Short mmCIF file of C-alpha atoms in Angstrom, two decimals:
data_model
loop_
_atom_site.label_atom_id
_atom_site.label_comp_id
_atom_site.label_asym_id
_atom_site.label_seq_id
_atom_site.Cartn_x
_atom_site.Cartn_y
_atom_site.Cartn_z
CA UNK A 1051 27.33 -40.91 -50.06
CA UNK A 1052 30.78 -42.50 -49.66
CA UNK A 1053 33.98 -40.10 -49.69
CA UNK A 1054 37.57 -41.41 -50.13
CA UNK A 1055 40.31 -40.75 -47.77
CA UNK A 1056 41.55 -37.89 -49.59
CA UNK A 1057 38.43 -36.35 -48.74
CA UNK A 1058 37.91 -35.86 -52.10
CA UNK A 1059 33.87 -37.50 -53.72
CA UNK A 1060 34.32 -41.15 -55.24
CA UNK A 1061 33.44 -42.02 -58.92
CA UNK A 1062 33.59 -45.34 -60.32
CA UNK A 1063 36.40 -46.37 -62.57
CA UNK A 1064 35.90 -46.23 -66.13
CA UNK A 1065 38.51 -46.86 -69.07
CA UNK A 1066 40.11 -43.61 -70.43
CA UNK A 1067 37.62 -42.24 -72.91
CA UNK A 1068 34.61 -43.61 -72.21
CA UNK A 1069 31.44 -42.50 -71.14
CA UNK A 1070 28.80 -44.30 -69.29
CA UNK A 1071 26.36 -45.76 -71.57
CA UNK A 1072 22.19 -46.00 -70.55
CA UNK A 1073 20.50 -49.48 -70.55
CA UNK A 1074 19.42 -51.06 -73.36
CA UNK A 1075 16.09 -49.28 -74.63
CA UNK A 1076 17.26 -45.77 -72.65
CA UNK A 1077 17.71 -43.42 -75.11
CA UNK A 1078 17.13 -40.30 -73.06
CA UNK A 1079 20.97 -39.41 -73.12
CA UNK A 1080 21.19 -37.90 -76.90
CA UNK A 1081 21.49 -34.87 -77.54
CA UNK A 1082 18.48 -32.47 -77.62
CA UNK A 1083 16.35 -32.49 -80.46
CA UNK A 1084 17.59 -35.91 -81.83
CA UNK A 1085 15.40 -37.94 -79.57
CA UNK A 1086 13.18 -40.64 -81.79
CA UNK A 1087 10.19 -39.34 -80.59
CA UNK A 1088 8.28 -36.07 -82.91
CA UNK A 1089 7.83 -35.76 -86.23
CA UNK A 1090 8.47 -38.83 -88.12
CA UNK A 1091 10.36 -40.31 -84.95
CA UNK A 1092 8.10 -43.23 -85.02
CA UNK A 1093 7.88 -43.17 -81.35
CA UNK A 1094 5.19 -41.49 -78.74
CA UNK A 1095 5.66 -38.94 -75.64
CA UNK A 1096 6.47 -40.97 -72.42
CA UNK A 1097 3.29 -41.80 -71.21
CA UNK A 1098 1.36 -38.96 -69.18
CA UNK A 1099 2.41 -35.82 -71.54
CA UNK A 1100 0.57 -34.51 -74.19
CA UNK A 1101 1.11 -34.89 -77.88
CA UNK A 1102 3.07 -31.94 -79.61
CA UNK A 1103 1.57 -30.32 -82.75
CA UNK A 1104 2.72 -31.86 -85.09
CA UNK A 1105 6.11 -30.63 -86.95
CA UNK A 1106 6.91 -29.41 -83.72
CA UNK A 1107 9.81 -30.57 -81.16
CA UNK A 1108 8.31 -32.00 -78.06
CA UNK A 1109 9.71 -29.35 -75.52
CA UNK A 1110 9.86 -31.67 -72.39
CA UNK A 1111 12.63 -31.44 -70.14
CA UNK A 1112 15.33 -33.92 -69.75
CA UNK A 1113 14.91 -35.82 -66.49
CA UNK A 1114 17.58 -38.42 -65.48
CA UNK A 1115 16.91 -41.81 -64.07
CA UNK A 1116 17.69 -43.48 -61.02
CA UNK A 1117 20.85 -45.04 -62.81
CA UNK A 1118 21.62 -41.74 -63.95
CA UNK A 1119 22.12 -39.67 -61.00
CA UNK A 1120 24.61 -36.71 -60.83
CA UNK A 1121 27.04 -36.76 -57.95
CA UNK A 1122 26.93 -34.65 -55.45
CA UNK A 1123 29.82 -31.69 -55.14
CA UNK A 1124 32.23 -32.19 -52.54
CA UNK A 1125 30.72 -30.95 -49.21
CA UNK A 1126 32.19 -28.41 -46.82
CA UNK A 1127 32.96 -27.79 -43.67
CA UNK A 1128 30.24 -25.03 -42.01
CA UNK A 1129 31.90 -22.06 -40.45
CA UNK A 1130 30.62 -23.04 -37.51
CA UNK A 1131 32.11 -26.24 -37.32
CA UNK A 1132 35.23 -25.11 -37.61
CA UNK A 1133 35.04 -22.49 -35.34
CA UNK A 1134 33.59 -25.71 -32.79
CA UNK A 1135 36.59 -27.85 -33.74
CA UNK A 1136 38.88 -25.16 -33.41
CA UNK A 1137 37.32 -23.84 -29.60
CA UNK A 1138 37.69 -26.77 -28.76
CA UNK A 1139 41.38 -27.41 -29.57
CA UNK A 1140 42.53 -24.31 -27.60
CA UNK A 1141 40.27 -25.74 -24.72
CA UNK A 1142 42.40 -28.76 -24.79
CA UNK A 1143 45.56 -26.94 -24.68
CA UNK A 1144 44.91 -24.84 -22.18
CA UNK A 1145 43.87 -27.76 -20.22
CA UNK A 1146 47.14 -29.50 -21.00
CA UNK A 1147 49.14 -26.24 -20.21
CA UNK A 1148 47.47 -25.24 -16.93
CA UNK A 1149 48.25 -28.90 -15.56
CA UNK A 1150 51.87 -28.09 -16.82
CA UNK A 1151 52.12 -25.54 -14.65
CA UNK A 1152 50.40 -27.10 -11.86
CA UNK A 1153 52.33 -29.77 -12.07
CA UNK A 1154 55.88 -27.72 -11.66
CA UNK A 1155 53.66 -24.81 -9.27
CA UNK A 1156 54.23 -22.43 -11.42
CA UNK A 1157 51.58 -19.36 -10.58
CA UNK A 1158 48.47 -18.86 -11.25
CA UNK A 1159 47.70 -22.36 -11.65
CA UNK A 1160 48.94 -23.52 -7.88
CA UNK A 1161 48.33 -21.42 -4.64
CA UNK A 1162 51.84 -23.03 -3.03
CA UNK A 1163 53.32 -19.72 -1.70
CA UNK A 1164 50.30 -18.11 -0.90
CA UNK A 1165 49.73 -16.89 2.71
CA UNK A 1166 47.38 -19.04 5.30
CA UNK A 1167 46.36 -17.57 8.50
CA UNK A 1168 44.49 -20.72 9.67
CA UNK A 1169 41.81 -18.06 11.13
CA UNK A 1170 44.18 -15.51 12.57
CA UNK A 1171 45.64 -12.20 11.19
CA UNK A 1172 48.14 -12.79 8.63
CA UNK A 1173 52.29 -11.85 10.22
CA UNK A 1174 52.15 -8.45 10.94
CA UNK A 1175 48.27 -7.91 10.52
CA UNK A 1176 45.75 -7.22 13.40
CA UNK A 1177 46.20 -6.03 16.89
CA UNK A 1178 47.52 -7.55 19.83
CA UNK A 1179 44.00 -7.51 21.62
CA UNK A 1180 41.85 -8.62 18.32
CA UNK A 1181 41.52 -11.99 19.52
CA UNK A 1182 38.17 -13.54 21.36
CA UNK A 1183 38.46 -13.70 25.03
CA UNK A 1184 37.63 -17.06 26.67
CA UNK A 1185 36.50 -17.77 30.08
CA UNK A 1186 38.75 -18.30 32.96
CA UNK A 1187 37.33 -22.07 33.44
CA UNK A 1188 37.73 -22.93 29.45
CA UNK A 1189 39.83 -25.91 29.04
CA UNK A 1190 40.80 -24.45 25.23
CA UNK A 1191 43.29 -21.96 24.89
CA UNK A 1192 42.93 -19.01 22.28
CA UNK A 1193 46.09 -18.43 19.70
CA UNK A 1194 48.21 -16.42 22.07
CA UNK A 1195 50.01 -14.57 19.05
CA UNK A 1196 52.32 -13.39 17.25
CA UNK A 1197 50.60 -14.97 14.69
CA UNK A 1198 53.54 -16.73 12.28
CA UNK A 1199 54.26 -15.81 8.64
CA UNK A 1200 52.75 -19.22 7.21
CA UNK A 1201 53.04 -20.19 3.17
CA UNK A 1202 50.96 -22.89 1.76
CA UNK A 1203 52.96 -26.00 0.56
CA UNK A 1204 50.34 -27.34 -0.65
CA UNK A 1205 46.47 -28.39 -0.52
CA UNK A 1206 44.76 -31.44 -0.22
CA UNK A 1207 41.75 -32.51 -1.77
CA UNK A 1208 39.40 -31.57 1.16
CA UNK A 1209 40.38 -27.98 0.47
CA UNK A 1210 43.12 -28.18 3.67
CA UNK A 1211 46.66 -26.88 3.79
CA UNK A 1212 50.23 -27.78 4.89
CA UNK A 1213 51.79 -24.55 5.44
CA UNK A 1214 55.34 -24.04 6.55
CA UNK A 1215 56.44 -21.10 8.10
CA UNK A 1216 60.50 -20.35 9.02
CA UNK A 1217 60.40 -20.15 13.54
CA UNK A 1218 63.04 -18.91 15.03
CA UNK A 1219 63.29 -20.54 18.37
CA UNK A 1220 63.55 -18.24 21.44
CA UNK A 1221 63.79 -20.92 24.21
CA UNK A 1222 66.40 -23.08 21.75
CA UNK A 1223 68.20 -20.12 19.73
CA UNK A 1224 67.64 -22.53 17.00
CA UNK A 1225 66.10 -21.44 13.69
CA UNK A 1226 64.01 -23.65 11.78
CA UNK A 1227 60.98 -24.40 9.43
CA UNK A 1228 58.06 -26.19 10.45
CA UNK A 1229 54.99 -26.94 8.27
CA UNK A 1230 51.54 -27.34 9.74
CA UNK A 1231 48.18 -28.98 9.17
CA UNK A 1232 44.66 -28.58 10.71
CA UNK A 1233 41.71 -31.10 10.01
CA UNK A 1234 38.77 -29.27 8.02
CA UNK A 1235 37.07 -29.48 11.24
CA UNK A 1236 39.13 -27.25 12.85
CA UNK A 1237 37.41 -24.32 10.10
CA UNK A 1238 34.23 -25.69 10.81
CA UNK A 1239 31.91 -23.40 12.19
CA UNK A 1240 30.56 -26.29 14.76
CA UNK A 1241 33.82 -26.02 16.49
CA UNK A 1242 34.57 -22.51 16.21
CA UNK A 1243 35.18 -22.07 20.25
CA UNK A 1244 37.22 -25.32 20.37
CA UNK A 1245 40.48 -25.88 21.30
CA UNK A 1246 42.47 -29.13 18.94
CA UNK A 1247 45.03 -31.77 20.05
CA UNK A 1248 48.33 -31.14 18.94
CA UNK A 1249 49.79 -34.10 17.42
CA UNK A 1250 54.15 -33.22 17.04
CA UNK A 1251 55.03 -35.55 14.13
CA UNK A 1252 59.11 -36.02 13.91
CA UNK A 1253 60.51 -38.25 10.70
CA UNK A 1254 63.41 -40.82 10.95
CA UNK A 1255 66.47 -40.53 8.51
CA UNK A 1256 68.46 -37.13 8.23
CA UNK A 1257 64.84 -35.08 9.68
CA UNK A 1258 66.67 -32.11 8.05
CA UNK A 1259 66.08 -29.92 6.00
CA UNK A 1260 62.76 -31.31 5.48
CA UNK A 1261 60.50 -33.45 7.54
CA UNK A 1262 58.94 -35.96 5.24
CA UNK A 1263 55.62 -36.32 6.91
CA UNK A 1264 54.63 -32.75 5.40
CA UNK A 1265 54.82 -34.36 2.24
CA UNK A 1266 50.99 -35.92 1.42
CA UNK A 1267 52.55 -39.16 -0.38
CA UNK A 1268 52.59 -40.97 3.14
CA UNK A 1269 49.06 -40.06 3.79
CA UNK A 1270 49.22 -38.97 7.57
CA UNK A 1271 47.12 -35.96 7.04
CA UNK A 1272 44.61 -37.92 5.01
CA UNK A 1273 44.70 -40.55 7.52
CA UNK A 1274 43.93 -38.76 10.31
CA UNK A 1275 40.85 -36.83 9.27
CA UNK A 1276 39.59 -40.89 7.60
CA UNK A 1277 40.34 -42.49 11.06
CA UNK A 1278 38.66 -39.28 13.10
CA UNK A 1279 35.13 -40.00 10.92
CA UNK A 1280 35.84 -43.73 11.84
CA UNK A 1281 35.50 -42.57 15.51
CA UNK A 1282 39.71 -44.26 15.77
CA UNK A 1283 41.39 -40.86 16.48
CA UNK A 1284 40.98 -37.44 17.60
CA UNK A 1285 40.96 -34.61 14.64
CA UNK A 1286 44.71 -33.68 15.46
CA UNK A 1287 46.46 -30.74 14.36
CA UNK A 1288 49.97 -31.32 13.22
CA UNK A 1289 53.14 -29.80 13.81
CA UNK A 1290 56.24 -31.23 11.43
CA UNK A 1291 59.44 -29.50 12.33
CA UNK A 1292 62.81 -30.72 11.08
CA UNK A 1293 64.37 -33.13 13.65
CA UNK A 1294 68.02 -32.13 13.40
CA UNK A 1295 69.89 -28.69 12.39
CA UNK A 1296 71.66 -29.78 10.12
CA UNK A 1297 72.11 -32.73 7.40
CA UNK A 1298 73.32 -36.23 8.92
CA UNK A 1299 76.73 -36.35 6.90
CA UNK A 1300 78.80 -39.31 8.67
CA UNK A 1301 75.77 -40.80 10.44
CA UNK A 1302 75.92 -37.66 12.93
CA UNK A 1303 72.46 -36.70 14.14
CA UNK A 1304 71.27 -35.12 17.22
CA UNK A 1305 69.16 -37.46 19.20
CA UNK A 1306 66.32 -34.57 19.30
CA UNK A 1307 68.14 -33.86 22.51
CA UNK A 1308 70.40 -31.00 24.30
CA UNK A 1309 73.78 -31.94 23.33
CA UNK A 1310 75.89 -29.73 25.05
CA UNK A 1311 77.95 -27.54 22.82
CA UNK A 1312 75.31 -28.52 19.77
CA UNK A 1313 71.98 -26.34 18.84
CA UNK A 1314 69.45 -27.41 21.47
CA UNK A 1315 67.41 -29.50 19.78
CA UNK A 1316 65.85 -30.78 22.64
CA UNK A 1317 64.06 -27.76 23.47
CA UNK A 1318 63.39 -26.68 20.09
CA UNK A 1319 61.02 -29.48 19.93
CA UNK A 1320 59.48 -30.05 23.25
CA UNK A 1321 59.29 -25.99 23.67
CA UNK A 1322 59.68 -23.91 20.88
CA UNK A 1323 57.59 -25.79 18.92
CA UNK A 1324 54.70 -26.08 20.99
CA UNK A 1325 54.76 -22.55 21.93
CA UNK A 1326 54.33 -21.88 17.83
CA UNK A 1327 51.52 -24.06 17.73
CA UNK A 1328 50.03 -22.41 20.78
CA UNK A 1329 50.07 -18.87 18.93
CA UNK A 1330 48.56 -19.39 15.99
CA UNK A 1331 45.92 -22.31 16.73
CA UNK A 1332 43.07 -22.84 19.34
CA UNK A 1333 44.60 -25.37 21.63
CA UNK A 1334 43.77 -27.66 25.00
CA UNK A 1335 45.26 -25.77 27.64
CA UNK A 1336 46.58 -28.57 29.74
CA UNK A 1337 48.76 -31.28 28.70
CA UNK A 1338 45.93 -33.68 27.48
CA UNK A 1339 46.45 -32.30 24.17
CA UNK A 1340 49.71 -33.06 23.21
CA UNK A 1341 51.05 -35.82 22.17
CA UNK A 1342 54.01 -37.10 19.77
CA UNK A 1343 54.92 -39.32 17.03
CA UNK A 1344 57.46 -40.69 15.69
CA UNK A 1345 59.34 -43.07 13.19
CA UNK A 1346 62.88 -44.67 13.65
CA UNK A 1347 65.00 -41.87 15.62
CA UNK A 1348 61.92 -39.38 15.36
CA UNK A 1349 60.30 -42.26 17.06
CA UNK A 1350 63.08 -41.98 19.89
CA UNK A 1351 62.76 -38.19 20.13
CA UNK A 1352 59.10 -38.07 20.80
CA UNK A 1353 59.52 -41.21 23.23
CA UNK A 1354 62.32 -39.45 25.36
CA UNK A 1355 60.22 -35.87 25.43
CA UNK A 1356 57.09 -37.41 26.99
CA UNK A 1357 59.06 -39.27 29.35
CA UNK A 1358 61.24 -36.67 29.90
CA UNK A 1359 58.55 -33.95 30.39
CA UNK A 1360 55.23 -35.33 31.49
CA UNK A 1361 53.89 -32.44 32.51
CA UNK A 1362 53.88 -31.23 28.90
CA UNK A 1363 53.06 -34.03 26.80
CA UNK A 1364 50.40 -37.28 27.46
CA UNK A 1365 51.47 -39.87 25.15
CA UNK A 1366 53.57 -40.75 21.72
CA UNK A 1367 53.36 -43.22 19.06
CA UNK A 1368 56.47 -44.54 18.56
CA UNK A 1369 57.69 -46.63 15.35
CA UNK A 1370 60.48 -48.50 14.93
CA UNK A 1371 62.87 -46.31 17.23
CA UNK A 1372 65.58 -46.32 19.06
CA UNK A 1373 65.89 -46.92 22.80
CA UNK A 1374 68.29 -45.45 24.07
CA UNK A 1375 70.33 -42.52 22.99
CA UNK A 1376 73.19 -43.39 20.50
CA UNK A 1377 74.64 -40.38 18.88
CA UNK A 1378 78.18 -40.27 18.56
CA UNK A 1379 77.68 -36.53 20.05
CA UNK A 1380 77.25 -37.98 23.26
CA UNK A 1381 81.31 -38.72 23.71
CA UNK A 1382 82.23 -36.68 26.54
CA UNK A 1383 79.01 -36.24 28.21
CA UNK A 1384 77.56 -39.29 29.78
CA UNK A 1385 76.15 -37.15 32.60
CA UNK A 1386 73.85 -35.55 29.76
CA UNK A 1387 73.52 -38.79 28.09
CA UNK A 1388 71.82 -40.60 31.07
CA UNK A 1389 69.42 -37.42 31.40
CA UNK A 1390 68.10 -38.50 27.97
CA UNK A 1391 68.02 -42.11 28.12
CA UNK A 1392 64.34 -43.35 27.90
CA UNK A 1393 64.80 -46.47 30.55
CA UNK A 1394 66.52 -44.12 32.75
CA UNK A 1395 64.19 -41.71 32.77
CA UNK A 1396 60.68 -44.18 32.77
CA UNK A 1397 62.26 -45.45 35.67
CA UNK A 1398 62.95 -42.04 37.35
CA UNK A 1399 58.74 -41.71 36.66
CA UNK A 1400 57.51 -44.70 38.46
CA UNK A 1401 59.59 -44.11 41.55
CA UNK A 1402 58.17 -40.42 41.61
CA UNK A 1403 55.03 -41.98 40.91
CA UNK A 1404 54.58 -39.26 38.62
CA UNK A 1405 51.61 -38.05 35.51
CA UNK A 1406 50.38 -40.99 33.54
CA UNK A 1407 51.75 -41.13 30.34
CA UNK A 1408 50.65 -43.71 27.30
CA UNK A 1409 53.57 -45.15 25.12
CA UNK A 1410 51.94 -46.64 21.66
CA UNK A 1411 55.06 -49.30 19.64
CA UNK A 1412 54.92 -50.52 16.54
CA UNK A 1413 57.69 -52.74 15.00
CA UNK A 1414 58.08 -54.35 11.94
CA UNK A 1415 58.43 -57.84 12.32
CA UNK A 1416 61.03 -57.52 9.08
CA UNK A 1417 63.44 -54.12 10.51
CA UNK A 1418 66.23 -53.98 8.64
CA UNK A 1419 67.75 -53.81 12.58
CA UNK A 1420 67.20 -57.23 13.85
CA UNK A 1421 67.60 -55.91 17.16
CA UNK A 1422 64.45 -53.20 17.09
CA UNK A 1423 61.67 -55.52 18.33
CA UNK A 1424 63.58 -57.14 20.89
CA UNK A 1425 64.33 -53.97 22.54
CA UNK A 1426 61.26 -52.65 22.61
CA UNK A 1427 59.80 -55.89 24.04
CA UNK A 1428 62.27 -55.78 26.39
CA UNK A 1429 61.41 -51.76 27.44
CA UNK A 1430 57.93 -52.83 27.86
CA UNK A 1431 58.61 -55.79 29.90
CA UNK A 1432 60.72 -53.81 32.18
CA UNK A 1433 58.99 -50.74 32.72
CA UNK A 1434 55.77 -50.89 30.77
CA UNK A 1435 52.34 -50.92 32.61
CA UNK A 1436 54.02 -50.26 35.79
CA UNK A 1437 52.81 -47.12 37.68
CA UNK A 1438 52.15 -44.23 35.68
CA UNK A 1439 53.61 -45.75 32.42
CA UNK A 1440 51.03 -47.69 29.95
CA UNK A 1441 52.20 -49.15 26.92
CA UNK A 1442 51.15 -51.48 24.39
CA UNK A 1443 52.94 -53.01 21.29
CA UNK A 1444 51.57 -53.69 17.51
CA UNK A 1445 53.97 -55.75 15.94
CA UNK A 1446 53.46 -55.68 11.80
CA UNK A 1447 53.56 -58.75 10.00
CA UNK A 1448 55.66 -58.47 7.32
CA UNK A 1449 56.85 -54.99 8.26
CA UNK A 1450 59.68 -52.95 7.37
CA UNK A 1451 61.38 -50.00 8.64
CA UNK A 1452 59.63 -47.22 6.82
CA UNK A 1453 56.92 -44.61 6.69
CA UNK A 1454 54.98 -46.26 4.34
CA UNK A 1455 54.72 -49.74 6.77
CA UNK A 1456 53.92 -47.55 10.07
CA UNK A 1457 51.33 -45.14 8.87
CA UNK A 1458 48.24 -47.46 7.90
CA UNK A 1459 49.31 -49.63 10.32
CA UNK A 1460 48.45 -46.82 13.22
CA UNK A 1461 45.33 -46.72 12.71
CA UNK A 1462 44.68 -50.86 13.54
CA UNK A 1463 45.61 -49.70 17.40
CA UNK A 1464 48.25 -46.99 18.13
CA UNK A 1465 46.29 -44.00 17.46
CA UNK A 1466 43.18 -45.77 19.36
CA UNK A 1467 45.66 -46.01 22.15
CA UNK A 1468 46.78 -42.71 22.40
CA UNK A 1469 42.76 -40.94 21.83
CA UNK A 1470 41.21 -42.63 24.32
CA UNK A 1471 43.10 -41.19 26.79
CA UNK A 1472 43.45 -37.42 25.40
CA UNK A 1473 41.12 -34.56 25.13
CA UNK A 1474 39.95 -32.42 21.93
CA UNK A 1475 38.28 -30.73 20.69
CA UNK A 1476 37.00 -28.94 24.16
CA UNK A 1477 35.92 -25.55 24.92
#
């Protein structure tokens, strides 16, 4: 049956008042009684039906040909189509709306805001003695609490979290966020009595009031649990304070160092920090465990804090960064300066002959600062793979001075470097 797209049944055209006419020889369409056929019609019952007395009408009921078939009424809809169609139309906009408000986190459809304990008692939950004890000879460490007042930020596909949480630095008297990650490994029951690697990420740029590597667009957390189940990496945690305490109006930034008469940024990040991670995660007790990275002048901070405290930290990937401290801060103090210069102090560490420590470079061959890759070659000529100081350098073809260049580039050698040499997870 064909409709037309009014919905409404078609009929062929016929001039204004006419009727449709049988074939020639079809006489069936008269009106009742008149057929030819009867008494003294001349004509006989179609074949198959008996003869009528006679003087009688034939009472046989009309039945139309093939040619003269009655349409068909318009059809309808069922009920229960339309209650299908229309189901399924508020499915769809729900669907629509609830990735709305996903989209801009607005509640219930996001869990951004919602609390993550990363195993331990939420902020001011549980008892000082409620966590596992550990043997004396355990080379992991057990979250030493308080435990922090973490939010989600958000969660990755694997089900994971970056979680931020506002520390207020005892050692530093600086007060700060930091947002956190832990591999799904670190949940899994297989390594429930095993302590992680600490991996302290710091960005380049302002560092403040955000650190961009919290943000999943670079990929570093994704990265690291892909190059771990390639056997490249160890399942790092991550810690991603900001870098500086305050924006970097005027080029003015902080070298991630102890500027005197400037918030301590130094120790924020090589102490206060760490001690964080320490109390809410299960972490390697000695300083095998920690390392740093870095990009640009986040790549200079974590350089100078491993060099600068051995004892503390094992290595630090280091892209694109500076070399020696530069911050216009400095005027006044070159005694303090010097204290934070990284060839001063890798210097200072071979003549002490002091802890091995494992320096990972990687420079862009195309850094907007033509004078980047020189001056690391030059670093590594001069001190690198002397005494206690290792260091290789992965120069990127084609490589610029951003995030985006350095992080799938660490995983061709850098974070091989560094995870050969450190431990995790242990018990």
């Amino acid at each position: 049956m064909s409709y037309a797209p009014d919905g409404q049944q078609y009929q062929p055209y016929r001039p204004q008042g006419q009727t449709p006419q049988p074939p020639h020889g079809d006489q069936y369409g008269q009106p009742y009684g008149q057929q030819p056929y009867g008494a003294g019609g001349g004509q006989q019952p179609p074949p198959g039906r008996p003869q009528p007395p006679y003087g009688q009408q034939p009472q046989y009921e009309y039945e139309p040909q093939d040619h003269q078939e009655q349409p068909e009424p318009p059809r309808r809809k069922s009920r229960g189509r339309r209650w299908v169609i229309a189901g399924a139309t508020v499915l769809a906009l729900a669907g629509i709306a609830a990735l709305v408000m996903n989209h801009y986190e607005i509640p219930p459809f996001t869990d951004k805001g919602s609390a993550v304990s990363f195993g331990q008692p939420s902020a001011g939950g549980g008892k000082k003695n409620d966590a596992p004890q550990q043997a004396a000879n355990s080379k992991m460490l057990m979250p030493t609490g308080p435990a922090a007042d973490f939010k989600n930020s958000m969660t990755l596909p694997d089900g994971t979290h970056v979680a931020v949480t506002t520390l207020d630095g005892k050692k530093s008297g600086f007060k700060g966020k930091v947002w956190v990650w832990a591999p799904k490994e670190y949940n899994d029951p297989k390594f429930a009595k095993s302590g992680f690697p600490v991996m302290i990420a710091l960005p380049g740029g302002a560092g403040y009031p955000s650190n961009y590597w919290m943000g999943t667009d670079l990929g570093l957390q994704t990265s690291i649990s892909k190059w771990y189940a390639e056997g490249k990496s160890k399942p790092f945690i991550l810690a991603m304070p900001v870098l500086n305490p305050a924006p970097d109006d005027k080029g003015i930034y902080w070298d991630g160092s102890d500027i005197p008469g400037q918030p301590k940024m130094g120790t924020w990040l090589a102490e206060d920090v760490p001690d964080l991670m320490k109390a809410n995660f299960r972490t390697v007790k000695s300083r095998d465990g920690w390392a740093f990275m870095g990009s640009s002048t986040g790549g200079f901070a974590g350089l100078k804090a491993v060099l600068k405290h051995p004892d503390k930290f094992k290595a630090v990937i280091a892209s694109g960064p500076d070399i020696v401290p530069d911050s216009s801060l400095w005027k006044g103090h070159d005694k303090e300066k010097a204290e934070n210069n990284p060839e001063v102090l890798a210097k200072q560490l071979i003549d002490s002959k002091g802890p091995d420590v494992y320096l990972a470079f990687q420079v862009g061959d195309s850094e907007n600062n033509k004078k980047t890759l020189p001056d690391v070659q030059k670093f590594i000529a001069t001190y690198g793979n002397k005494g206690p100081i290792h260091a290789e350098l992965r120069v990127i073809r084609g490589g610029q001075h951003n995030a985006k260049t350095y992080v799938p580039n660490m995983g061709e050698g850098p974070v091989q470097f560094i995870s050969k040499v450190m431990e995790g997870p242990v018990e």
